[in-house]
Short mmCIF file of C-alpha atoms and ligand atoms in Angstrom, two decimals:
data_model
loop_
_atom_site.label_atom_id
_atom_site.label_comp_id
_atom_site.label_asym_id
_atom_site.label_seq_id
_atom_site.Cartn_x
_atom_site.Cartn_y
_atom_site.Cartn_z
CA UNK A 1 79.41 34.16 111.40
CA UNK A 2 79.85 36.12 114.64
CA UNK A 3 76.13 36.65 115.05
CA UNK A 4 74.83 35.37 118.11
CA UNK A 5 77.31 37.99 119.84
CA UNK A 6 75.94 40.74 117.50
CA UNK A 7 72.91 42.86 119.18
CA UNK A 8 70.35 44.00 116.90
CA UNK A 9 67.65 46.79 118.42
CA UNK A 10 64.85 45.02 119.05
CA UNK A 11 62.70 47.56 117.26
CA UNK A 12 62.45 48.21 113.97
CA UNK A 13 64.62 51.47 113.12
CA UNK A 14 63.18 54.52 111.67
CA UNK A 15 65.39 57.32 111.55
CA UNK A 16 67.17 60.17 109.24
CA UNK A 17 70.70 60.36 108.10
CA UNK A 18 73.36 62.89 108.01
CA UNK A 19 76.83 63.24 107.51
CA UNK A 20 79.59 64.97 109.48
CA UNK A 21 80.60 67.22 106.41
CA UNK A 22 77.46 67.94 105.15
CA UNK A 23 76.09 69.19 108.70
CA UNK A 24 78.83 70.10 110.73
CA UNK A 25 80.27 72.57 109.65
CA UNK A 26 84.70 73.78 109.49
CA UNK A 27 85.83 70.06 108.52
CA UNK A 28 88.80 72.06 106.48
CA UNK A 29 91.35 69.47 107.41
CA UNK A 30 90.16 67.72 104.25
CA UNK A 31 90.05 66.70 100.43
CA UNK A 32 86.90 67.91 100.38
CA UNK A 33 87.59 71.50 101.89
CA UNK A 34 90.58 72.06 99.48
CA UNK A 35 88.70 70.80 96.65
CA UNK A 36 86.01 73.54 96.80
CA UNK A 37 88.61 75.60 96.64
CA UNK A 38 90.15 74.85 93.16
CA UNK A 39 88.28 76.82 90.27
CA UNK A 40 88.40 73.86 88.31
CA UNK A 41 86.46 71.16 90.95
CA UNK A 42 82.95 72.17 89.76
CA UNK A 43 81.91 72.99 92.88
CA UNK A 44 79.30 75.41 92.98
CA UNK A 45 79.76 77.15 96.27
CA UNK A 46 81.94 75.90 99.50
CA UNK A 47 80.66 74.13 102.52
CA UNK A 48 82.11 76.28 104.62
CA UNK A 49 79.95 76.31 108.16
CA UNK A 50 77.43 74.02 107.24
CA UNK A 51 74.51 73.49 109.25
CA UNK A 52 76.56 74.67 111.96
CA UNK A 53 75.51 70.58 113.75
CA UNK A 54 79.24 71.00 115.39
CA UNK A 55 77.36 73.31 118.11
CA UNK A 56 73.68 72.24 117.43
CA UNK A 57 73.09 68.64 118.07
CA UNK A 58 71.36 68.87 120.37
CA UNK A 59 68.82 70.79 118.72
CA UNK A 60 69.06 68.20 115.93
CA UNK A 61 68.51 65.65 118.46
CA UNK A 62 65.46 67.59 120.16
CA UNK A 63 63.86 67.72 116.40
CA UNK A 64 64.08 64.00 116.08
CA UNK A 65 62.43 63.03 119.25
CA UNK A 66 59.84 65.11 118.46
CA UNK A 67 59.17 63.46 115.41
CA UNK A 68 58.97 60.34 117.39
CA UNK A 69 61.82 58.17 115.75
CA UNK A 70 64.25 56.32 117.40
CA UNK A 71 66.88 56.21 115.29
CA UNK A 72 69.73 59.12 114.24
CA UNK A 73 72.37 58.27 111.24
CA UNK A 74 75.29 60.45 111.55
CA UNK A 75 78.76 60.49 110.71
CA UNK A 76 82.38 61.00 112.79
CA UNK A 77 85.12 62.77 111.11
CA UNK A 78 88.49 60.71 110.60
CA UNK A 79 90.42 64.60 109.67
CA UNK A 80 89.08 65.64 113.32
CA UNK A 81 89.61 62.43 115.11
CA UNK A 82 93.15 61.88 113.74
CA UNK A 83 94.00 65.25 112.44
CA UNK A 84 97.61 64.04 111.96
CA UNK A 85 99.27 60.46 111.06
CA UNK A 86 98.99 58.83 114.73
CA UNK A 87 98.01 61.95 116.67
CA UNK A 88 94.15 61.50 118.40
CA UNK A 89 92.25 64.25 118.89
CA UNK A 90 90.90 63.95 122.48
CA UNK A 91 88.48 66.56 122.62
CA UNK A 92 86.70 65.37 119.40
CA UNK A 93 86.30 61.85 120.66
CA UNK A 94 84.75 62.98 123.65
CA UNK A 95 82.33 65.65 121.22
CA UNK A 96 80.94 62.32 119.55
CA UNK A 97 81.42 60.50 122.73
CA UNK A 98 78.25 63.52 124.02
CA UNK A 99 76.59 63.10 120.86
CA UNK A 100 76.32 59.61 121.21
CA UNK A 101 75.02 59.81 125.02
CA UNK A 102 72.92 63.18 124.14
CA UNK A 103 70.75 60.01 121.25
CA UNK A 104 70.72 57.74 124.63
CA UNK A 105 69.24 60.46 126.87
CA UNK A 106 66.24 60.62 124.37
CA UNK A 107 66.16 56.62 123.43
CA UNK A 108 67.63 57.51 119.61
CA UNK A 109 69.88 54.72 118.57
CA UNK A 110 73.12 56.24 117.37
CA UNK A 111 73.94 54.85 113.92
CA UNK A 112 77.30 55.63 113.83
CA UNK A 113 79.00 56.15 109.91
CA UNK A 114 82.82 56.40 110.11
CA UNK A 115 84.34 57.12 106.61
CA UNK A 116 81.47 59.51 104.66
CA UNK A 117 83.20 60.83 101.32
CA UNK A 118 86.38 62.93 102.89
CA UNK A 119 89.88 62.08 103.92
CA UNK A 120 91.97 64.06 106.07
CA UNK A 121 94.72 65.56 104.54
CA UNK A 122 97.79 64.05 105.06
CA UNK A 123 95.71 60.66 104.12
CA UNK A 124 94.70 62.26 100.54
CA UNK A 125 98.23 63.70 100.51
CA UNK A 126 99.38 60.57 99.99
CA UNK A 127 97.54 59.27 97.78
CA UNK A 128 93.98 58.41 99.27
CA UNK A 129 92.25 54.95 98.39
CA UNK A 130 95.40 54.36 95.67
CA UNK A 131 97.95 54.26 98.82
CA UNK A 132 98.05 50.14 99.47
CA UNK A 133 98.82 51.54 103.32
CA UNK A 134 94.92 53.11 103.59
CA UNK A 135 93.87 49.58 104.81
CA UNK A 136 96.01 50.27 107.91
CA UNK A 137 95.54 53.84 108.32
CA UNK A 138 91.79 53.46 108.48
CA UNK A 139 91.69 50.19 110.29
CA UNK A 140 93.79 52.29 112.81
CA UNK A 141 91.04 54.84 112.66
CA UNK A 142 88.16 52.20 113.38
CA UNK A 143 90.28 51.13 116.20
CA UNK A 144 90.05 54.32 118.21
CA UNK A 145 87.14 54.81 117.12
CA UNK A 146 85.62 51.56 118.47
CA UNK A 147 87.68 51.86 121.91
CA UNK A 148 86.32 55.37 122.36
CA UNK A 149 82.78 55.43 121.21
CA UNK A 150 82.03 51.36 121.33
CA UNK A 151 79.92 51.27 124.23
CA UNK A 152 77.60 53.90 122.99
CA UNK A 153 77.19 52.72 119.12
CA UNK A 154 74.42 51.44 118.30
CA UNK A 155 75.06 49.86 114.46
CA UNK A 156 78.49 51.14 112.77
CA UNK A 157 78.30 51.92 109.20
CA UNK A 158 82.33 51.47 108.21
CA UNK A 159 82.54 52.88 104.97
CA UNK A 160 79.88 55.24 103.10
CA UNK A 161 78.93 53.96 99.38
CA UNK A 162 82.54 53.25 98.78
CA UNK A 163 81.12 52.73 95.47
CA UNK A 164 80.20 56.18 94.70
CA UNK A 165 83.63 57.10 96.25
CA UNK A 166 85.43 55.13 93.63
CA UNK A 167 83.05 55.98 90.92
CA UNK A 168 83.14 59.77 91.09
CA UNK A 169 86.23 59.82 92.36
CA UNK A 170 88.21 57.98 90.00
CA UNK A 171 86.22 57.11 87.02
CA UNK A 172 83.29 60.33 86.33
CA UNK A 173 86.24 62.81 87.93
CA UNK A 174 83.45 64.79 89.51
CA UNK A 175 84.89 64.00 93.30
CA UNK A 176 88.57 64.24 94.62
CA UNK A 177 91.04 62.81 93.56
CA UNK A 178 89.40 63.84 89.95
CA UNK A 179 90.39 60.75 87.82
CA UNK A 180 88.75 59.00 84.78
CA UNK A 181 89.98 55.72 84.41
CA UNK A 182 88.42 52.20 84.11
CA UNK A 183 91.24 50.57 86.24
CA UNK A 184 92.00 52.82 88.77
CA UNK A 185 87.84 52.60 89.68
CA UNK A 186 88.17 48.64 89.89
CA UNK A 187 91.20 49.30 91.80
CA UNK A 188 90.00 51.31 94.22
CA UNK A 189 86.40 49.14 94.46
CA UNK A 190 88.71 46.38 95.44
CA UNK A 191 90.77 48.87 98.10
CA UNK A 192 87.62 49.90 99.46
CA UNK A 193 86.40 46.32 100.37
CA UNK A 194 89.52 45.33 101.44
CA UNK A 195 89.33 48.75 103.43
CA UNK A 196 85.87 47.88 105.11
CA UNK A 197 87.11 44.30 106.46
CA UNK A 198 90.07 45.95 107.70
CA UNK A 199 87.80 48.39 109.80
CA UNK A 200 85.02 45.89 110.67
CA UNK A 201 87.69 43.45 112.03
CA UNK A 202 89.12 46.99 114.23
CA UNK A 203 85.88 47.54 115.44
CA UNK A 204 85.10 44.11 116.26
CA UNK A 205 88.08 43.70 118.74
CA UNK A 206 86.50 46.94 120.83
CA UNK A 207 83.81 46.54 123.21
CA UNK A 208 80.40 46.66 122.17
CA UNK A 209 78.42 43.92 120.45
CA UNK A 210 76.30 46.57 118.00
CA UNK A 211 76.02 45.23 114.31
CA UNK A 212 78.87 46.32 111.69
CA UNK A 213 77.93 47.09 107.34
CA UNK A 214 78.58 49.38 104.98
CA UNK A 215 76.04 51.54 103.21
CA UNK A 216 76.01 50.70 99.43
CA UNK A 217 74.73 52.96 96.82
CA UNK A 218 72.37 51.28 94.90
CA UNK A 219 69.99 52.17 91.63
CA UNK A 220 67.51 50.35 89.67
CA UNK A 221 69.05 50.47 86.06
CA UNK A 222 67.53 50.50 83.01
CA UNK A 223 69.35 49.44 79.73
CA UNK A 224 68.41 51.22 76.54
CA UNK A 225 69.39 51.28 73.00
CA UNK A 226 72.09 48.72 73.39
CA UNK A 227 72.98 49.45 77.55
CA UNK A 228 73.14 46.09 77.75
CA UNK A 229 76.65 45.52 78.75
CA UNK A 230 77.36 48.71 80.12
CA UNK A 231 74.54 48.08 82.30
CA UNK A 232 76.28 44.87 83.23
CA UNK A 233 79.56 45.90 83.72
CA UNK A 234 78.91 48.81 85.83
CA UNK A 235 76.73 46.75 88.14
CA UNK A 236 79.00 44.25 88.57
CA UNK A 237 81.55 46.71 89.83
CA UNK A 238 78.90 49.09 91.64
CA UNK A 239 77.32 46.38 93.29
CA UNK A 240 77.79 42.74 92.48
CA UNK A 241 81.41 42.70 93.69
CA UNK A 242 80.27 44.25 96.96
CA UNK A 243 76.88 41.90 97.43
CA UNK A 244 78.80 39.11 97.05
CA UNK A 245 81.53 39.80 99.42
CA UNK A 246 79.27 40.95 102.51
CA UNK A 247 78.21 37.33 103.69
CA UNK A 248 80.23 38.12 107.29
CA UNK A 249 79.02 41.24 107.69
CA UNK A 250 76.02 41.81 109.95
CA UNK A 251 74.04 43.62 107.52
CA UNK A 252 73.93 45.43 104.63
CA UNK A 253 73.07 49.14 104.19
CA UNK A 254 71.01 49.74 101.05
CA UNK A 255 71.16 53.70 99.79
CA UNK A 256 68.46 53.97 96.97
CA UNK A 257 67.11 57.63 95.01
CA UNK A 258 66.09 56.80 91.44
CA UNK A 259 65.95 54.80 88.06
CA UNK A 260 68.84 55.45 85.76
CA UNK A 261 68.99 54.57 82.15
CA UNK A 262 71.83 53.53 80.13
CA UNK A 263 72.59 53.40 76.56
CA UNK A 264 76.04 52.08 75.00
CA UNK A 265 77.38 55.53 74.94
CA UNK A 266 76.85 55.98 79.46
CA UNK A 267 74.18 58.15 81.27
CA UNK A 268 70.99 58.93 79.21
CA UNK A 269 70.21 62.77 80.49
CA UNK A 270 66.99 62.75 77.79
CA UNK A 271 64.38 60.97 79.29
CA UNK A 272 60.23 60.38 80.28
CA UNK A 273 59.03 61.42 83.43
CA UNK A 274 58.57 63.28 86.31
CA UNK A 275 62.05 64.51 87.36
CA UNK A 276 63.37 66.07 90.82
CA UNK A 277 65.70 68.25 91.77
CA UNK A 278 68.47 66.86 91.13
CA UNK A 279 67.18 65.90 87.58
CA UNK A 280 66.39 62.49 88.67
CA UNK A 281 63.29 60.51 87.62
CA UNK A 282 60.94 60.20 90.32
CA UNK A 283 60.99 56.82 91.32
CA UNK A 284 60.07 55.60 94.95
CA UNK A 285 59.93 52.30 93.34
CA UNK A 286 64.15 51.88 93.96
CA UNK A 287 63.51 51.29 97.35
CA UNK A 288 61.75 48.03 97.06
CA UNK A 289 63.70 47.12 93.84
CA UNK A 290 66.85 47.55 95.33
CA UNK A 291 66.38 45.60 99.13
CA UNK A 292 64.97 42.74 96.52
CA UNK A 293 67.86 42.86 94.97
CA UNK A 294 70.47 43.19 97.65
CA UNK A 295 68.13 40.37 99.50
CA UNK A 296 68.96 37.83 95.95
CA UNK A 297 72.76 38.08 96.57
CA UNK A 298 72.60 37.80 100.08
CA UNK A 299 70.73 36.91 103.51
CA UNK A 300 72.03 39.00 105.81
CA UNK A 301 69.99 41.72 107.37
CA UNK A 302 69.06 44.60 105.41
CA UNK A 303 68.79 48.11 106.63
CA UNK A 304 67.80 51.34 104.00
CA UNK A 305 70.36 53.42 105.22
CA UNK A 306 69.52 56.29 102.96
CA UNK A 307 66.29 56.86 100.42
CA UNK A 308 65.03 60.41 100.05
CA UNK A 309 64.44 63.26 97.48
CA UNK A 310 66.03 66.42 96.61
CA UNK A 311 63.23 69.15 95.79
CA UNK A 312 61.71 72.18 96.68
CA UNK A 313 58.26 70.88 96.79
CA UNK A 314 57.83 69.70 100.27
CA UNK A 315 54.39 67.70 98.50
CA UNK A 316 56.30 66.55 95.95
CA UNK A 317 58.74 64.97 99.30
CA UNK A 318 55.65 63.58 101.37
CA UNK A 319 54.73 61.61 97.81
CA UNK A 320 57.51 60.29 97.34
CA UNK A 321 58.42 59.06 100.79
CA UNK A 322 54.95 56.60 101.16
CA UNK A 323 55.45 55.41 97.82
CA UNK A 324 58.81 54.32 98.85
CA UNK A 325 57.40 53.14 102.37
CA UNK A 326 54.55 51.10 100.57
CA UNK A 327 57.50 49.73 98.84
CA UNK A 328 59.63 48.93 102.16
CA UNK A 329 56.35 47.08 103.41
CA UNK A 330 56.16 44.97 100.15
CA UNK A 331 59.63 43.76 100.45
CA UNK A 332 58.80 42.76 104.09
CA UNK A 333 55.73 41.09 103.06
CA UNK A 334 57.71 38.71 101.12
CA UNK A 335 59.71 38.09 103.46
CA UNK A 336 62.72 39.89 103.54
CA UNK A 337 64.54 40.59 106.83
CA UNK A 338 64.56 44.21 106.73
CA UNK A 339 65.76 46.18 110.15
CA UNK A 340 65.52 49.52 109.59
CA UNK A 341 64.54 52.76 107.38
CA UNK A 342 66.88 55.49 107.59
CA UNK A 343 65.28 58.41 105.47
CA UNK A 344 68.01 61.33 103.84
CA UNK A 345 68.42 63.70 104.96
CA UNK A 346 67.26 65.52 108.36
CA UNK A 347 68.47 69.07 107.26
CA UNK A 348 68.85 70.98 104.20
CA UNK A 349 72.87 70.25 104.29
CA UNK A 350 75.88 70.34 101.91
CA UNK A 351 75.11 68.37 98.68
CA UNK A 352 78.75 67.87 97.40
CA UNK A 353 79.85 69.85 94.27
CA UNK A 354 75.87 71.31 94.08
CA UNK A 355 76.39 73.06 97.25
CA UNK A 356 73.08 74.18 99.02
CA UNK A 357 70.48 74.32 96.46
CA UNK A 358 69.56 71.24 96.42
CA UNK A 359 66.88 70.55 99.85
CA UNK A 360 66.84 67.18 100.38
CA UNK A 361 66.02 67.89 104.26
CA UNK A 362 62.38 67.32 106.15
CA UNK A 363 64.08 70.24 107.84
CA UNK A 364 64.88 73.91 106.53
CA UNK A 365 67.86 75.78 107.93
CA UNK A 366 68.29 79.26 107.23
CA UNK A 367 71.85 79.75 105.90
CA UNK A 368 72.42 82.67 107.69
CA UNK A 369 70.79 82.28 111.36
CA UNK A 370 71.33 78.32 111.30
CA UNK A 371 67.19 78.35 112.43
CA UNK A 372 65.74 75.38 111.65
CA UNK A 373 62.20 75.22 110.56
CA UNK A 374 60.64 71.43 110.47
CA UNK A 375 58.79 71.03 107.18
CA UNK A 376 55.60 69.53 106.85
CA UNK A 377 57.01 66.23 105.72
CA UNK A 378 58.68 66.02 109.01
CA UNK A 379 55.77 65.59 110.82
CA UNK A 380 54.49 63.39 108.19
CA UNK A 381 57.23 60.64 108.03
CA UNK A 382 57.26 61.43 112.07
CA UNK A 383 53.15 60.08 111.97
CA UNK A 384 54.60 57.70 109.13
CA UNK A 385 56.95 55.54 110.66
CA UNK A 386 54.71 55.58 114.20
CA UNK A 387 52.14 54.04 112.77
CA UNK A 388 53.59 51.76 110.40
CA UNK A 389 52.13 49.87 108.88
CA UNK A 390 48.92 50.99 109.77
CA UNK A 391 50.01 54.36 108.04
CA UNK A 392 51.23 52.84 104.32
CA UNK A 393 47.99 50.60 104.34
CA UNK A 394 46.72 53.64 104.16
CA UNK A 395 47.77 55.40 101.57
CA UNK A 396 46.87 52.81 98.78
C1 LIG B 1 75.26 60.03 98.91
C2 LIG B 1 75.54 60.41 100.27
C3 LIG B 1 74.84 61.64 100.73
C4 LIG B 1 74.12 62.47 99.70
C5 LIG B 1 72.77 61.92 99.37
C6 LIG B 1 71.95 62.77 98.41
O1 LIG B 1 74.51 59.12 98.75
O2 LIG B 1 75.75 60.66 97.99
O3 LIG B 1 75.50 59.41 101.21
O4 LIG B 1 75.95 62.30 101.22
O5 LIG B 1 73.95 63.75 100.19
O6 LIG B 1 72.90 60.67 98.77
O7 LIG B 1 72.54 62.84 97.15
#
């Protein structure tokens, strides 16, 4: 364990996530780009500028010191930083290097991500997560990464719900590379671990002494009509694997939405509830089910890197985000050493092959102007987290 070098904020961390594709806007040097451009990806509409968060951070920023939290989850962009095999990009390292110093200037802690869902090219080219040379490559990324932007970072996320990565990637074919198979999703499960020690060791050997996870996807499953072993098998793979194999890692990121059910045949679609936009149950409740769960595999620090709802009833948002704060304070209450509460998304963003229609954001941005509007929930999980736990104490 490398702790006692490792410095963890003080404070607890309540912030909002983003991701460099999602927000930034003319990341075309990757998988992602190209993919929204074959008829066949499923992709409702391209990402195209985004929120435009290339030239607005610090508008972003401004938004989240208003709210009054201290903590900003975003992501760098391997296709900009290393737009090429071997050739740096320069000017983008010193863009994230002013993003990083523009969270200082207003005491946000930059939680930096540095693999969120897209490749560059030329990496995807040949051959993604199945080449056995990725573990360099992107250790080599880390490494620049961590000499350029080290001193600033305040906790590194390495790799993005690898999980989901491999999952819809390679076994639902509903993300680049497009591929169904059982082995090939092991396979690259096993890649991506190997990839996220490979990076964490990079990062290590830069300067900076910020704590180093990954951000795991994680659900509260349900097994139905004989789900049993499904329900087994897939969390083994989606999350066992990776529980178990965090131990030297400073913490853990926990991503939670829903409750899914599953029956012998995969995803049960036909189900009680209420539902959100995505067509998820409603379930605030996978917050505290899923930090109990991460905290029974391992006792590392635990930070809810992402938990939020897509929907177009900004009520329907502030409901859901103090159930699933009542939740974070149960966990705590029973003792489990959770650092920080990272709710998804700040901005109405890119949301993968559904394109813009789904608003997962506390803030609106008008798709043509880039405005952004804060939504009443914004102010709400702003008052929220401030007065935590005074808030959630509350509210039942
Ligand atoms: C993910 C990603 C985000 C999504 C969010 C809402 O979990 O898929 O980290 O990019 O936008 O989860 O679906």
């Amino acid at each position: 364990m490398t702790t006692d070098r490792i410095h963890f904020p003080q404070e607890f961390s309540w912030g909002t996530a983003t991701s460099g594709y999602q927000i930034e806007g003319g990341d075309s040097n990757t998988d992602w780009w190209r993919f929204e451009r074959d008829p066949d990806s499923g992709t409702v509409e391209p990402c195209g500028d985004a929120c435009d968060s290339w030239n607005r951070y610090e508008e972003d920023l401004d938004i989240i010191q208003s709210l009054g939290l201290n903590a900003y989850r975003f992501s760098v962009e391997w296709s900009r930083i290393e737009p090429t095999r071997g050739a740096i990009s320069q000017a983008t390292l010193d863009h994230y290097r002013d993003v990083i110093a523009s969270c200082r200037r207003r005491s946000i802690l930059p939680v930096v991500t540095l693999h969120h869902f897209t490749l560059p090219l030329w990496v995807a080219d040949a051959g993604g997560f199945e080449n056995p040379d990725i573990e360099h490559w992107i250790s080599d990324y880390a490494r620049v990464v961590g000499e350029a932007l080290g001193d600033g970072i305040g906790i590194a996320c390495t790799i993005n719900e690898p999980n989901i990565v491999a999952l819809m990637g390679y076994l639902m074919a509903s993300f680049p590379p497009k591929v169904s198979s059982w082995e090939r999703f092991v396979d690259v499960n096993r890649v991506m671990r190997a990839c996220h020690l490979a990076m964490r060791g990079a990062l290590r050997e830069g300067p900076g002494n910020y704590p180093i996870g990954f951000a795991l996807s994680m659900q509260e499953y349900e097994a139905v009509d004989g789900g049993d072993d499904l329900v087994n098998s897939l969390r083994h793979e989606m999350e066992d694997e990776y529980l178990r194999s965090c131990d030297d890692d400073d913490f853990i990121g926990v991503q939670c939405y829903t409750k899914i059910f599953l029956d012998a045949n995969g995803l049960v679609e036909d189900f009680e509830g209420e539902r959100t936009e995505m067509g998820y149950l409603f379930w605030p409740q996978c917050v505290e089910y899923t930090v109990r769960r991460a905290a029974q595999f391992t006792g590392i620090p635990i930070i809810v890197t992402e938990n939020g709802i897509g929907t177009n009833d900004d009520e329907q948002r502030i409901r859901y985000l103090g159930e699933a704060l009542q939740g974070l304070k149960k966990v705590q209450d029973e003792g489990v050493d959770v650092r920080g509460y990272f709710q998804w998304s700040l901005l109405d963003n890119f949301e993968w092959t559904f394109g813009y229609r789904p608003k997962f954001g506390i803030v609106a941005v008008d798709r043509t102007t880039f405005a952004r509007t804060p939504k009443p929930s914004a102010q709400w999980y702003g008052e929220a987290a401030r007065n935590y736990p005074r808030s959630v104490a509350a509210l039942s």
